[in-house]
């Protein structure tokens, strides 16, 4: 039983659910030799250029406070990178560096959401996004993608727009999506942007998997469509494409008119990201394009292995994801995803995330990250297939 604090904490915390992914990994820590596929991260180590840049930066004495919106050199590198990859150029006064994609999301929400407001989220979704909305004292309104008979996912735009009301401050779209791998199409993005412009609400676009796509160079992005002053904020991160989850570095691309407010929000949150971490970010952007390509191939190989092994198990309903590095699947006769994830830890020694983490609509599903060393991945999936046959 958790001890009650002697002084009050905000009521929102009584409704804040455990994240589920942390719970299953803590459960798994009791067992030896579990192959971990539960987290949203690859087993590849961060490439050499950012590691080297961090050491050089530290050795040169970069241990001081930094500008609140981020180091100019990193903001310039990001603006150049974003301009190269999007249909419209991104000016440097749209870029604010944050201590992770998660922090970018918090800062974006803090700027636009008050207690009593709501944010409409396309789900299933990474649990941290609705939790961040709830922490603001706002309502996280969920509009679920529909699973099609062919295993693809479809967004119901009418349902999305109908969920918005006078207290809606933002529509949150994570595409490519964690956990489903769904990508919001250019036409859907245009319709959402038109709606947001008309209603005067924000689009918060979580595009941390922008580069992890298999049939094209980059996923469709709201930044391809938005004019600088459109109500669009795009969350991005060094965690995924550059295998830098532990570094905690991300950025927010937003209209120039909110640049100063975002700087204040960073100032009053963690003040700035460390200079040596930002130096690593510059090296990642400038020197790691070959790694991003290799990384995508590594994920593509993992995706193929999942199809070969889990695709042959009758009880498992799985489709090839279009993007990101997750397999998201349903197992016949297994309605309780946490119970199943625990059984897989005990019996198959594999760690997967329970679907309930991604919302009630995903109960009965499991998610695994396939950006893993191929032999280890094969072993893990084979053990899982044997346990579920
Ligand atoms: C959809 C999505 N957005 C944002 C993040 C946050 O990434 P980070 O806080 O590591 O930058 C994650 C991490 O799993 C994610 O899956």
Short mmCIF file of C-alpha atoms and ligand atoms in Angstrom, two decimals:
data_model
loop_
_atom_site.label_atom_id
_atom_site.label_comp_id
_atom_site.label_asym_id
_atom_site.label_seq_id
_atom_site.Cartn_x
_atom_site.Cartn_y
_atom_site.Cartn_z
CA UNK A 1 0.00 0.00 0.00
CA UNK A 2 1.32 3.39 -0.94
CA UNK A 3 1.76 5.78 2.01
CA UNK A 4 -0.56 8.81 1.98
CA UNK A 5 1.30 12.13 1.94
CA UNK A 6 0.55 14.35 4.96
CA UNK A 7 -0.13 17.41 2.75
CA UNK A 8 -2.36 17.31 -0.31
CA UNK A 9 -1.11 16.57 -3.80
CA UNK A 10 -3.16 17.69 -6.80
CA UNK A 11 -6.26 15.54 -7.41
CA UNK A 12 -5.16 14.76 -10.98
CA UNK A 13 -2.66 12.29 -9.58
CA UNK A 14 -5.37 10.04 -8.21
CA UNK A 15 -6.33 9.30 -11.83
CA UNK A 16 -2.85 8.98 -13.23
CA UNK A 17 -2.37 5.37 -14.19
CA UNK A 18 0.97 3.55 -14.03
CA UNK A 19 2.52 3.46 -17.48
CA UNK A 20 2.39 -0.34 -17.81
CA UNK A 21 5.65 -0.62 -19.76
CA UNK A 22 7.70 0.27 -16.69
CA UNK A 23 5.56 -2.16 -14.66
CA UNK A 24 6.25 -5.11 -16.93
CA UNK A 25 9.97 -4.34 -17.13
CA UNK A 26 10.13 -4.14 -13.32
CA UNK A 27 8.31 -7.46 -13.13
CA UNK A 28 10.77 -8.92 -15.65
CA UNK A 29 13.77 -7.76 -13.64
CA UNK A 30 13.15 -10.70 -11.24
CA UNK A 31 13.91 -13.21 -13.99
CA UNK A 32 17.24 -14.01 -15.66
CA UNK A 33 17.88 -14.04 -19.41
CA UNK A 34 14.76 -12.19 -20.47
CA UNK A 35 15.13 -10.76 -23.99
CA UNK A 36 13.84 -7.19 -23.64
CA UNK A 37 11.66 -5.82 -26.41
CA UNK A 38 9.30 -3.80 -24.20
CA UNK A 39 10.84 -0.34 -24.46
CA UNK A 40 10.70 2.01 -27.41
CA UNK A 41 14.38 1.76 -28.11
CA UNK A 42 16.84 -0.10 -30.26
CA UNK A 43 19.65 -2.20 -28.84
CA UNK A 44 22.12 -0.29 -31.05
CA UNK A 45 24.52 1.98 -29.26
CA UNK A 46 24.62 5.68 -30.15
CA UNK A 47 26.97 6.16 -33.14
CA UNK A 48 30.51 7.44 -32.67
CA UNK A 49 30.23 11.12 -33.78
CA UNK A 50 27.87 12.23 -30.96
CA UNK A 51 29.83 10.24 -28.40
CA UNK A 52 33.06 11.87 -29.53
CA UNK A 53 31.49 15.33 -29.69
CA UNK A 54 30.23 15.01 -26.11
CA UNK A 55 33.67 14.07 -24.79
CA UNK A 56 35.39 16.87 -26.72
CA UNK A 57 32.82 19.38 -25.56
CA UNK A 58 33.17 18.37 -21.92
CA UNK A 59 36.96 18.35 -22.15
CA UNK A 60 36.87 21.84 -23.60
CA UNK A 61 35.02 23.03 -20.50
CA UNK A 62 31.43 23.26 -21.76
CA UNK A 63 29.93 23.01 -18.29
CA UNK A 64 27.97 26.26 -18.05
CA UNK A 65 24.38 27.45 -18.39
CA UNK A 66 23.14 27.85 -21.93
CA UNK A 67 20.62 29.91 -23.90
CA UNK A 68 17.05 28.92 -22.98
CA UNK A 69 15.85 28.14 -26.53
CA UNK A 70 19.00 26.13 -27.20
CA UNK A 71 22.49 26.71 -28.52
CA UNK A 72 22.40 28.71 -31.75
CA UNK A 73 24.67 26.23 -33.54
CA UNK A 74 22.29 23.36 -32.74
CA UNK A 75 19.19 25.38 -33.63
CA UNK A 76 20.80 26.28 -36.95
CA UNK A 77 21.74 22.66 -37.61
CA UNK A 78 18.16 21.57 -36.84
CA UNK A 79 16.64 24.31 -39.02
CA UNK A 80 18.87 23.25 -41.90
CA UNK A 81 18.03 19.57 -41.33
CA UNK A 82 14.28 20.26 -41.07
CA UNK A 83 14.42 22.45 -44.19
CA UNK A 84 16.18 19.69 -46.13
CA UNK A 85 13.61 17.07 -45.19
CA UNK A 86 10.42 19.09 -45.52
CA UNK A 87 8.61 20.65 -48.43
CA UNK A 88 8.79 24.08 -46.79
CA UNK A 89 11.88 25.76 -45.31
CA UNK A 90 12.06 25.99 -41.51
CA UNK A 91 13.63 29.16 -40.12
CA UNK A 92 15.84 29.01 -37.06
CA UNK A 93 13.42 31.15 -35.01
CA UNK A 94 10.96 28.25 -35.13
CA UNK A 95 13.30 25.84 -33.33
CA UNK A 96 13.48 25.40 -29.55
CA UNK A 97 15.78 22.73 -28.13
CA UNK A 98 14.36 20.70 -25.25
CA UNK A 99 15.64 18.06 -22.87
CA UNK A 100 13.89 15.26 -24.83
CA UNK A 101 10.83 14.77 -26.98
CA UNK A 102 8.89 14.23 -23.75
CA UNK A 103 9.92 17.69 -22.52
CA UNK A 104 9.02 19.22 -25.90
CA UNK A 105 5.54 17.78 -25.45
CA UNK A 106 5.23 19.15 -21.91
CA UNK A 107 6.39 22.59 -22.97
CA UNK A 108 3.95 22.62 -25.89
CA UNK A 109 1.06 21.61 -23.62
CA UNK A 110 2.02 24.09 -20.91
CA UNK A 111 1.83 26.85 -23.48
CA UNK A 112 -1.67 26.12 -24.75
CA UNK A 113 -3.65 24.02 -22.26
CA UNK A 114 -5.36 25.14 -19.07
CA UNK A 115 -7.03 23.03 -16.38
CA UNK A 116 -10.51 22.13 -17.62
CA UNK A 117 -9.52 22.24 -21.31
CA UNK A 118 -9.19 19.13 -23.43
CA UNK A 119 -6.79 17.74 -26.00
CA UNK A 120 -8.07 15.29 -28.60
CA UNK A 121 -5.58 12.50 -29.25
CA UNK A 122 -5.49 9.96 -32.04
CA UNK A 123 -5.04 6.60 -30.31
CA UNK A 124 -3.69 3.95 -29.64
CA UNK A 125 -0.93 6.14 -28.30
CA UNK A 126 2.27 6.07 -26.31
CA UNK A 127 0.96 6.48 -22.73
CA UNK A 128 3.12 9.50 -21.86
CA UNK A 129 1.14 11.78 -24.18
CA UNK A 130 -2.30 11.45 -22.54
CA UNK A 131 -0.59 11.41 -19.12
CA UNK A 132 1.08 14.76 -19.89
CA UNK A 133 -2.36 16.18 -20.79
CA UNK A 134 -3.84 14.86 -17.55
CA UNK A 135 -1.02 16.37 -15.50
CA UNK A 136 -2.10 19.75 -16.89
CA UNK A 137 -5.52 19.13 -15.29
CA UNK A 138 -6.97 18.78 -18.78
CA UNK A 139 -8.97 15.98 -20.34
CA UNK A 140 -7.24 13.60 -22.75
CA UNK A 141 -9.98 12.77 -25.27
CA UNK A 142 -9.23 9.68 -27.27
CA UNK A 143 -10.28 8.99 -30.84
CA UNK A 144 -9.25 5.51 -31.82
CA UNK A 145 -7.84 4.48 -35.18
CA UNK A 146 -9.90 1.65 -36.66
CA UNK A 147 -8.19 -1.65 -37.28
CA UNK A 148 -9.05 -2.89 -40.79
CA UNK A 149 -9.52 -6.55 -41.80
CA UNK A 150 -6.16 -6.40 -43.65
CA UNK A 151 -4.45 -5.29 -40.42
CA UNK A 152 -4.00 -1.67 -41.55
CA UNK A 153 -5.20 1.23 -39.42
CA UNK A 154 -7.59 3.95 -40.54
CA UNK A 155 -8.31 7.36 -39.09
CA UNK A 156 -11.95 8.46 -38.95
CA UNK A 157 -11.62 12.19 -39.56
CA UNK A 158 -15.32 12.84 -38.83
CA UNK A 159 -14.95 11.19 -35.41
CA UNK A 160 -11.80 13.23 -34.77
CA UNK A 161 -13.50 16.52 -35.58
CA UNK A 162 -16.67 15.59 -33.70
CA UNK A 163 -14.61 14.98 -30.56
CA UNK A 164 -13.49 18.62 -30.58
CA UNK A 165 -15.55 21.24 -28.72
CA UNK A 166 -15.21 24.75 -27.34
CA UNK A 167 -12.72 23.57 -24.67
CA UNK A 168 -10.45 21.77 -27.15
CA UNK A 169 -7.04 23.42 -27.32
CA UNK A 170 -5.18 20.94 -29.48
CA UNK A 171 -5.38 17.85 -31.63
CA UNK A 172 -2.48 15.52 -30.93
CA UNK A 173 -1.34 13.30 -33.79
CA UNK A 174 1.58 10.94 -33.41
CA UNK A 175 2.56 9.80 -36.90
CA UNK A 176 4.33 7.49 -37.57
CA UNK A 177 2.49 6.07 -34.65
CA UNK A 178 3.71 4.28 -31.58
CA UNK A 179 2.46 1.53 -31.21
CA UNK A 180 0.65 0.76 -34.51
CA UNK A 181 3.12 2.02 -37.14
CA UNK A 182 0.22 3.90 -38.79
CA UNK A 183 1.07 6.98 -40.86
CA UNK A 184 -1.28 9.93 -41.24
CA UNK A 185 -1.60 10.61 -44.97
CA UNK A 186 -0.87 13.95 -46.58
CA UNK A 187 -4.61 14.41 -47.29
CA UNK A 188 -5.57 13.62 -43.69
CA UNK A 189 -2.93 16.04 -42.42
CA UNK A 190 -4.26 18.75 -44.74
CA UNK A 191 -7.82 18.17 -43.48
CA UNK A 192 -6.67 18.33 -39.84
CA UNK A 193 -4.67 21.50 -40.51
CA UNK A 194 -7.62 23.14 -42.28
CA UNK A 195 -9.88 22.24 -39.35
CA UNK A 196 -7.36 23.58 -36.81
CA UNK A 197 -6.98 26.84 -38.74
CA UNK A 198 -10.73 27.26 -38.95
CA UNK A 199 -11.33 26.51 -35.25
CA UNK A 200 -8.25 28.30 -33.95
CA UNK A 201 -6.85 25.24 -32.19
CA UNK A 202 -3.36 23.73 -32.27
CA UNK A 203 -2.06 20.65 -33.95
CA UNK A 204 0.61 19.02 -31.83
CA UNK A 205 2.38 16.67 -34.21
CA UNK A 206 4.59 14.08 -32.57
CA UNK A 207 6.97 13.17 -35.40
CA UNK A 208 9.78 11.43 -33.56
CA UNK A 209 9.58 8.49 -36.02
CA UNK A 210 9.67 10.74 -39.11
CA UNK A 211 12.75 8.95 -40.54
CA UNK A 212 11.77 5.39 -39.66
CA UNK A 213 9.70 4.51 -42.72
CA UNK A 214 10.13 1.66 -45.12
CA UNK A 215 8.59 2.62 -48.44
CA UNK A 216 9.77 6.23 -48.79
CA UNK A 217 12.39 8.65 -47.50
CA UNK A 218 10.37 10.34 -44.77
CA UNK A 219 6.85 10.09 -43.39
CA UNK A 220 4.30 12.79 -44.32
CA UNK A 221 4.76 15.67 -41.91
CA UNK A 222 2.58 18.58 -40.83
CA UNK A 223 5.70 20.70 -41.38
CA UNK A 224 5.42 19.97 -45.12
CA UNK A 225 2.08 21.79 -45.12
CA UNK A 226 2.22 24.42 -42.37
CA UNK A 227 3.08 28.05 -42.99
CA UNK A 228 5.30 29.52 -40.25
CA UNK A 229 2.40 31.08 -38.34
CA UNK A 230 0.03 28.14 -38.68
CA UNK A 231 -1.04 26.64 -35.33
CA UNK A 232 1.30 23.66 -35.61
CA UNK A 233 3.94 22.46 -33.19
CA UNK A 234 6.04 19.46 -34.15
CA UNK A 235 7.76 17.39 -31.46
CA UNK A 236 10.99 15.71 -32.48
CA UNK A 237 13.77 13.85 -30.71
CA UNK A 238 17.30 12.55 -31.05
CA UNK A 239 16.21 9.37 -29.28
CA UNK A 240 15.02 7.27 -32.17
CA UNK A 241 16.79 7.84 -35.51
CA UNK A 242 20.17 8.42 -33.84
CA UNK A 243 19.77 5.79 -31.10
CA UNK A 244 20.16 8.42 -28.37
CA UNK A 245 17.37 7.52 -25.94
CA UNK A 246 19.55 7.95 -22.85
CA UNK A 247 20.83 11.39 -23.81
CA UNK A 248 17.54 13.26 -23.38
CA UNK A 249 17.58 15.71 -26.26
CA UNK A 250 14.73 16.83 -28.49
CA UNK A 251 13.24 19.86 -30.13
CA UNK A 252 10.02 21.64 -30.90
CA UNK A 253 9.32 23.35 -34.22
CA UNK A 254 6.71 26.06 -33.66
CA UNK A 255 5.61 29.44 -35.04
CA UNK A 256 8.14 32.26 -34.58
CA UNK A 257 5.54 34.24 -32.60
CA UNK A 258 5.76 31.76 -29.68
CA UNK A 259 9.55 31.44 -29.70
CA UNK A 260 10.00 33.74 -26.72
CA UNK A 261 7.23 32.09 -24.70
CA UNK A 262 8.76 28.68 -25.36
CA UNK A 263 12.12 30.06 -24.22
CA UNK A 264 10.52 31.17 -20.95
CA UNK A 265 8.88 27.79 -20.50
CA UNK A 266 12.21 26.02 -20.98
CA UNK A 267 13.82 28.55 -18.63
CA UNK A 268 11.25 27.85 -15.92
CA UNK A 269 11.37 24.08 -16.45
CA UNK A 270 15.00 22.97 -16.69
CA UNK A 271 16.52 26.27 -17.96
CA UNK A 272 18.44 24.62 -20.81
CA UNK A 273 19.86 21.36 -22.12
CA UNK A 274 23.54 20.82 -21.24
CA UNK A 275 25.96 22.22 -23.83
CA UNK A 276 27.85 18.92 -24.16
CA UNK A 277 24.60 17.09 -24.94
CA UNK A 278 23.72 19.73 -27.52
CA UNK A 279 27.21 19.36 -29.03
CA UNK A 280 26.40 15.67 -29.46
CA UNK A 281 23.15 16.65 -31.18
CA UNK A 282 25.03 18.80 -33.68
CA UNK A 283 27.35 15.90 -34.50
CA UNK A 284 24.36 13.56 -34.87
CA UNK A 285 22.68 15.85 -37.37
CA UNK A 286 25.79 16.78 -39.31
CA UNK A 287 27.69 13.50 -39.38
CA UNK A 288 25.20 10.69 -38.91
CA UNK A 289 23.14 10.50 -42.10
CA UNK A 290 24.83 7.16 -42.92
CA UNK A 291 23.82 5.90 -39.47
CA UNK A 292 20.20 6.99 -39.98
CA UNK A 293 20.18 4.93 -43.19
CA UNK A 294 21.83 1.94 -41.50
CA UNK A 295 19.40 2.24 -38.63
CA UNK A 296 16.44 2.12 -40.96
CA UNK A 297 17.87 -1.01 -42.64
CA UNK A 298 18.42 -2.59 -39.23
CA UNK A 299 14.77 -1.92 -38.35
CA UNK A 300 13.62 -3.20 -41.75
CA UNK A 301 15.50 -6.47 -41.15
CA UNK A 302 13.83 -6.77 -37.73
CA UNK A 303 10.44 -6.13 -39.29
CA UNK A 304 11.05 -8.97 -41.77
CA UNK A 305 12.06 -11.40 -39.00
CA UNK A 306 8.88 -10.60 -37.06
CA UNK A 307 6.77 -11.34 -40.15
CA UNK A 308 8.61 -14.65 -40.77
CA UNK A 309 8.20 -15.95 -37.25
CA UNK A 310 5.06 -14.44 -35.71
CA UNK A 311 3.23 -14.38 -39.05
CA UNK A 312 3.17 -18.19 -38.95
CA UNK A 313 1.44 -18.50 -35.59
CA UNK A 314 -2.29 -19.00 -36.11
CA UNK A 315 -3.37 -17.35 -32.88
CA UNK A 316 -1.44 -14.16 -33.66
CA UNK A 317 -3.02 -11.45 -35.82
CA UNK A 318 -0.24 -9.28 -37.09
CA UNK A 319 0.27 -6.97 -40.04
CA UNK A 320 3.47 -5.44 -41.33
CA UNK A 321 3.77 -1.91 -39.92
CA UNK A 322 4.24 0.89 -42.41
CA UNK A 323 6.65 2.79 -40.20
CA UNK A 324 8.32 3.08 -36.76
CA UNK A 325 9.95 0.02 -35.17
CA UNK A 326 7.11 -1.77 -33.41
CA UNK A 327 5.08 -4.89 -34.02
CA UNK A 328 1.60 -4.46 -32.55
CA UNK A 329 -0.51 -7.59 -32.55
CA UNK A 330 -3.44 -9.40 -31.02
CA UNK A 331 -3.44 -12.94 -29.70
CA UNK A 332 -6.66 -14.96 -29.89
CA UNK A 333 -8.11 -15.94 -26.53
CA UNK A 334 -5.90 -13.56 -24.54
CA UNK A 335 -8.01 -10.62 -23.37
CA UNK A 336 -5.68 -9.53 -20.54
CA UNK A 337 -2.52 -8.09 -22.06
CA UNK A 338 -0.67 -7.56 -18.78
CA UNK A 339 -1.35 -11.15 -17.68
CA UNK A 340 -0.12 -12.39 -21.07
CA UNK A 341 2.98 -10.17 -21.02
CA UNK A 342 3.81 -11.54 -17.56
CA UNK A 343 3.30 -15.11 -18.72
CA UNK A 344 5.63 -14.48 -21.68
CA UNK A 345 8.27 -13.19 -19.28
CA UNK A 346 7.96 -16.29 -17.08
CA UNK A 347 7.53 -18.97 -19.73
CA UNK A 348 9.25 -17.64 -22.84
CA UNK A 349 11.73 -15.24 -21.23
CA UNK A 350 10.74 -12.43 -23.56
CA UNK A 351 9.75 -8.92 -22.59
CA UNK A 352 6.94 -7.24 -24.52
CA UNK A 353 4.74 -4.26 -23.66
CA UNK A 354 1.07 -4.92 -22.78
CA UNK A 355 -1.47 -3.29 -25.08
CA UNK A 356 -3.34 -1.79 -22.11
CA UNK A 357 -0.46 0.72 -21.86
CA UNK A 358 -1.66 2.35 -25.07
CA UNK A 359 -5.28 2.73 -23.99
CA UNK A 360 -8.38 0.70 -23.23
CA UNK A 361 -8.90 0.22 -26.95
CA UNK A 362 -5.61 -1.71 -27.09
CA UNK A 363 -6.38 -4.17 -24.31
CA UNK A 364 -5.71 -7.64 -25.67
CA UNK A 365 -2.83 -6.42 -27.87
CA UNK A 366 0.93 -6.62 -27.36
CA UNK A 367 3.73 -4.39 -28.63
CA UNK A 368 7.35 -5.28 -29.19
CA UNK A 369 10.27 -3.25 -30.52
CA UNK A 370 12.00 -5.14 -33.36
CA UNK A 371 15.04 -2.86 -33.67
CA UNK A 372 17.17 -5.62 -32.14
CA UNK A 373 20.17 -7.73 -33.08
CA UNK A 374 18.77 -10.26 -35.60
CA UNK A 375 19.87 -13.47 -33.86
CA UNK A 376 18.62 -12.32 -30.48
CA UNK A 377 15.38 -11.14 -32.04
CA UNK A 378 14.92 -14.50 -33.78
CA UNK A 379 15.53 -16.36 -30.51
CA UNK A 380 13.07 -14.16 -28.62
CA UNK A 381 10.36 -14.40 -31.26
CA UNK A 382 10.80 -18.15 -31.62
CA UNK A 383 10.38 -18.61 -27.87
CA UNK A 384 7.29 -16.44 -27.99
CA UNK A 385 5.85 -18.29 -30.96
CA UNK A 386 6.37 -21.62 -29.14
CA UNK A 387 4.60 -20.28 -26.03
CA UNK A 388 1.64 -18.99 -28.03
CA UNK A 389 1.10 -21.83 -30.44
C1 LIG B 1 5.59 8.69 -29.94
C2 LIG B 1 6.71 9.14 -29.07
N1 LIG B 1 6.89 10.44 -28.88
C3 LIG B 1 7.88 10.90 -28.11
C4 LIG B 1 8.74 10.03 -27.49
C5 LIG B 1 9.75 10.65 -26.58
O1 LIG B 1 11.04 10.47 -26.87
P1 LIG B 1 12.16 11.07 -25.93
O2 LIG B 1 11.51 11.66 -24.72
O3 LIG B 1 13.05 9.92 -25.61
O4 LIG B 1 12.83 12.11 -26.75
C6 LIG B 1 8.57 8.66 -27.63
C7 LIG B 1 9.43 7.70 -26.92
O5 LIG B 1 9.17 6.54 -26.83
C8 LIG B 1 7.54 8.20 -28.46
O6 LIG B 1 7.33 6.90 -28.68
#
